[in-house]
mmCIF file of C-alpha atoms in Angstrom:
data_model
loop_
_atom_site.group_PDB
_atom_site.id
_atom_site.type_symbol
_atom_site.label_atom_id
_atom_site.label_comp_id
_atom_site.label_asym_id
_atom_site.label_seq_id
_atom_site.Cartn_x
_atom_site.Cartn_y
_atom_site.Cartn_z
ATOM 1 C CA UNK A 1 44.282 -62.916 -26.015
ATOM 2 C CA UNK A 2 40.722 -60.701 -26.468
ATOM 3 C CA UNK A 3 37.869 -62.953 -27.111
ATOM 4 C CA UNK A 4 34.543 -62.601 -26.350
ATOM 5 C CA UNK A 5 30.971 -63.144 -27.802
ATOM 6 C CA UNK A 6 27.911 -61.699 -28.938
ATOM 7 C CA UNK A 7 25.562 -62.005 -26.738
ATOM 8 C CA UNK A 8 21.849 -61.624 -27.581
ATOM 9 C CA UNK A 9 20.477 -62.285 -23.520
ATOM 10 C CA UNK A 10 20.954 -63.076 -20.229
ATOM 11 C CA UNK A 11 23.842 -62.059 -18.076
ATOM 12 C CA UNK A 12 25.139 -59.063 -19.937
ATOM 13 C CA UNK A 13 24.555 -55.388 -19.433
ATOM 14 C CA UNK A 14 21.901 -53.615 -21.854
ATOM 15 C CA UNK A 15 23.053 -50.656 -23.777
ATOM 16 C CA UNK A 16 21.916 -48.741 -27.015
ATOM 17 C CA UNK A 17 22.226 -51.222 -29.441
ATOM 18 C CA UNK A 18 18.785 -52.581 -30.642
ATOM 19 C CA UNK A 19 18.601 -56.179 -29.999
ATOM 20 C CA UNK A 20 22.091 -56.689 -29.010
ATOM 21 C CA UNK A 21 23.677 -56.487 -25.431
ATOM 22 C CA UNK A 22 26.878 -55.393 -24.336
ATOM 23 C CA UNK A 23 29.453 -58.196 -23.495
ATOM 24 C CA UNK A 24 32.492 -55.563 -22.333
ATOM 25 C CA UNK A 25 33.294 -52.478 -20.761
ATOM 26 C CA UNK A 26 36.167 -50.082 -20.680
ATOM 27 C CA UNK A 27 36.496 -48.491 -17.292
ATOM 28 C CA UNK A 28 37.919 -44.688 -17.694
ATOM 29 C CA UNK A 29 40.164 -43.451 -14.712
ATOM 30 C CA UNK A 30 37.792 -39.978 -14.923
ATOM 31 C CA UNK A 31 35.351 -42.677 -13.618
ATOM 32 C CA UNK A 32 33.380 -42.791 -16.759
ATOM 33 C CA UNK A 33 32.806 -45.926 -18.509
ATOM 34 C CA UNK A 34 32.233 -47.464 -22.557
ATOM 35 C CA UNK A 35 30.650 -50.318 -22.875
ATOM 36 C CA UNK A 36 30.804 -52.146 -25.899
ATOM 37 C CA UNK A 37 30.150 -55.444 -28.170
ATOM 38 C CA UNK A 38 33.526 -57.366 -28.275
ATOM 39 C CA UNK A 39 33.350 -59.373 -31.463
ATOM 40 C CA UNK A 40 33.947 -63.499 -30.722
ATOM 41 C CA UNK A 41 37.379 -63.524 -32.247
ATOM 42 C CA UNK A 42 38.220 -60.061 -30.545
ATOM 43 C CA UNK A 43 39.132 -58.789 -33.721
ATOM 44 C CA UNK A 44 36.682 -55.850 -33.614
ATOM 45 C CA UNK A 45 35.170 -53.648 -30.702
ATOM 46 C CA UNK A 46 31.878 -52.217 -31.484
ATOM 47 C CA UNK A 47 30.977 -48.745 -29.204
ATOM 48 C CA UNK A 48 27.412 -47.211 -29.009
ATOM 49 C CA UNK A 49 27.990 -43.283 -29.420
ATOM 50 C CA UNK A 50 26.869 -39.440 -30.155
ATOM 51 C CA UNK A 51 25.847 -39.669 -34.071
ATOM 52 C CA UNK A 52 28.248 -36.861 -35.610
ATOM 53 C CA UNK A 53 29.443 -36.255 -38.940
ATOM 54 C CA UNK A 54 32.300 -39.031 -38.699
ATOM 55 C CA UNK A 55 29.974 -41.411 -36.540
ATOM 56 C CA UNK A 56 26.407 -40.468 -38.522
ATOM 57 C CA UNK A 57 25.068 -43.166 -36.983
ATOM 58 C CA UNK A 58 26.622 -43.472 -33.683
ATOM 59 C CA UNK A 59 28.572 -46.552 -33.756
ATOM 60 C CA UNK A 60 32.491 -46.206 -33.852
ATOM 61 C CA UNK A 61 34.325 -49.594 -34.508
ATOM 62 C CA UNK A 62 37.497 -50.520 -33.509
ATOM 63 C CA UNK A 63 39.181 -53.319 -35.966
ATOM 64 C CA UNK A 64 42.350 -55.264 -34.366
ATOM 65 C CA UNK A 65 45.550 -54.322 -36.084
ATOM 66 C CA UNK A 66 46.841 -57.852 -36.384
ATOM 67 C CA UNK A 67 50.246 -56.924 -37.976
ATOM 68 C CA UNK A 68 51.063 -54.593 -34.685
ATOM 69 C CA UNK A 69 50.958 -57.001 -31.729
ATOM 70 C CA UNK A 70 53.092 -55.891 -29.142
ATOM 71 C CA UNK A 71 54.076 -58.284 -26.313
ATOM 72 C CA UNK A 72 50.826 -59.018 -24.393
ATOM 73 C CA UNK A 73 48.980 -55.759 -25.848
ATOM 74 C CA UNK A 74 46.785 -55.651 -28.955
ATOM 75 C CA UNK A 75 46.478 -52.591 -30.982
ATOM 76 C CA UNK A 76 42.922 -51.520 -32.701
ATOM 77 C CA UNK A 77 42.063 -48.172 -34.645
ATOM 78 C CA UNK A 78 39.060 -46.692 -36.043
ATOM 79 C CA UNK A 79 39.075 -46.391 -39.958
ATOM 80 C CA UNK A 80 37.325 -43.114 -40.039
ATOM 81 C CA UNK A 81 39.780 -41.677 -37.094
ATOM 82 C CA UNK A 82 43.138 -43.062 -38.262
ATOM 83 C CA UNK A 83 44.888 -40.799 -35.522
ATOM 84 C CA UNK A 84 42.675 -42.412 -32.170
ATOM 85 C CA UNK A 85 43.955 -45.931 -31.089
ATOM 86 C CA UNK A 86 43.536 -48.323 -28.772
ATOM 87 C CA UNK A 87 45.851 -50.155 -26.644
ATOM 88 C CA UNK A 88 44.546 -53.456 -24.630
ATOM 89 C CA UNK A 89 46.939 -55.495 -22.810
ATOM 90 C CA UNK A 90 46.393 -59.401 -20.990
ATOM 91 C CA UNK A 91 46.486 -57.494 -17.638
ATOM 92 C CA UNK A 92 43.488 -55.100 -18.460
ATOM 93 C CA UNK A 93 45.111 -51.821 -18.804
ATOM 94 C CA UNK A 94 44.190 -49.795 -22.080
ATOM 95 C CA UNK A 95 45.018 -46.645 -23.411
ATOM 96 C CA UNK A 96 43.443 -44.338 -25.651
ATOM 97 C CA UNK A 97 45.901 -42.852 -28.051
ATOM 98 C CA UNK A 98 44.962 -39.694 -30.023
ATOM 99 C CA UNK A 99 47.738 -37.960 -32.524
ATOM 100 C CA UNK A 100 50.356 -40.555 -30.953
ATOM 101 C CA UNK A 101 49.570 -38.749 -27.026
ATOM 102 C CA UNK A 102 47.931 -40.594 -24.512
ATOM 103 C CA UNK A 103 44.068 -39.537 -24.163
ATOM 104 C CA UNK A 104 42.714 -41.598 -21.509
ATOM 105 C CA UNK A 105 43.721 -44.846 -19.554
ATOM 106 C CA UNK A 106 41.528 -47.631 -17.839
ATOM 107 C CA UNK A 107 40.587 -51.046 -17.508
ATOM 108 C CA UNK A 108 38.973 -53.616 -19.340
ATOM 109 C CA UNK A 109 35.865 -55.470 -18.009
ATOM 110 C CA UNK A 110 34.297 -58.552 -19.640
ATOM 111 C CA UNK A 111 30.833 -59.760 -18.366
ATOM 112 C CA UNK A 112 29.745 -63.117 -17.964
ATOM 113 C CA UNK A 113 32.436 -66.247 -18.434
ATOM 114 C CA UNK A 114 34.091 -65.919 -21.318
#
């Protein structure tokens, strides 16, 4: 359902990421927005961040929980944050889950044709 690819040029957005460009975003409804590296099988969502003591380098990954496909949504989680999830469904809707309680809800946004 999620697929995308890494995209070293053209066409996609620049963020912090040396060398790399962003291929995705994650539209907040506070109006803030994540962009992020969507791996090509979707199985992984890379996000530039704040280094802290969980993130020491700033990069939080979000690896596809294959076993936990519900419907049209896919479920991802953060090994170093088992309690924050994400939820990203075929109509573009996600929600960030912290502790099992909603956190934030937006939209998906792809660039480019994939």
């Amino acid at each position: 359902m999620l697929t995308g690819c890494l995209s070293l040029g053209g066409g996609a957005t620049s963020n912090r990421f040396t060398n790399l460009e962003a291929n995705g975003a994650i539209r907040w409804s506070d109006g803030s927005e994540d962009e992020m590296i969507i791996s090509p099988s979707g199985s992984t969502l890379t996000f530039p961040g704040r280094a802290s003591l969980l993130s020491p380098n700033g990069v939080s990954i979000y690896n596809r929980i294959d076993s936990a496909r519900n419907g049209d949504c896919e479920h991802y989680y953060v090994e170093d944050e088992l309690r924050r999830r994400l939820t990203i469904c075929s109509n573009t809707e996600v929600t960030m889950m912290n502790e099992g309680k909603v956190e934030k809800v937006g939209r998906l946004r792809m660039y480019g044709d994939y």
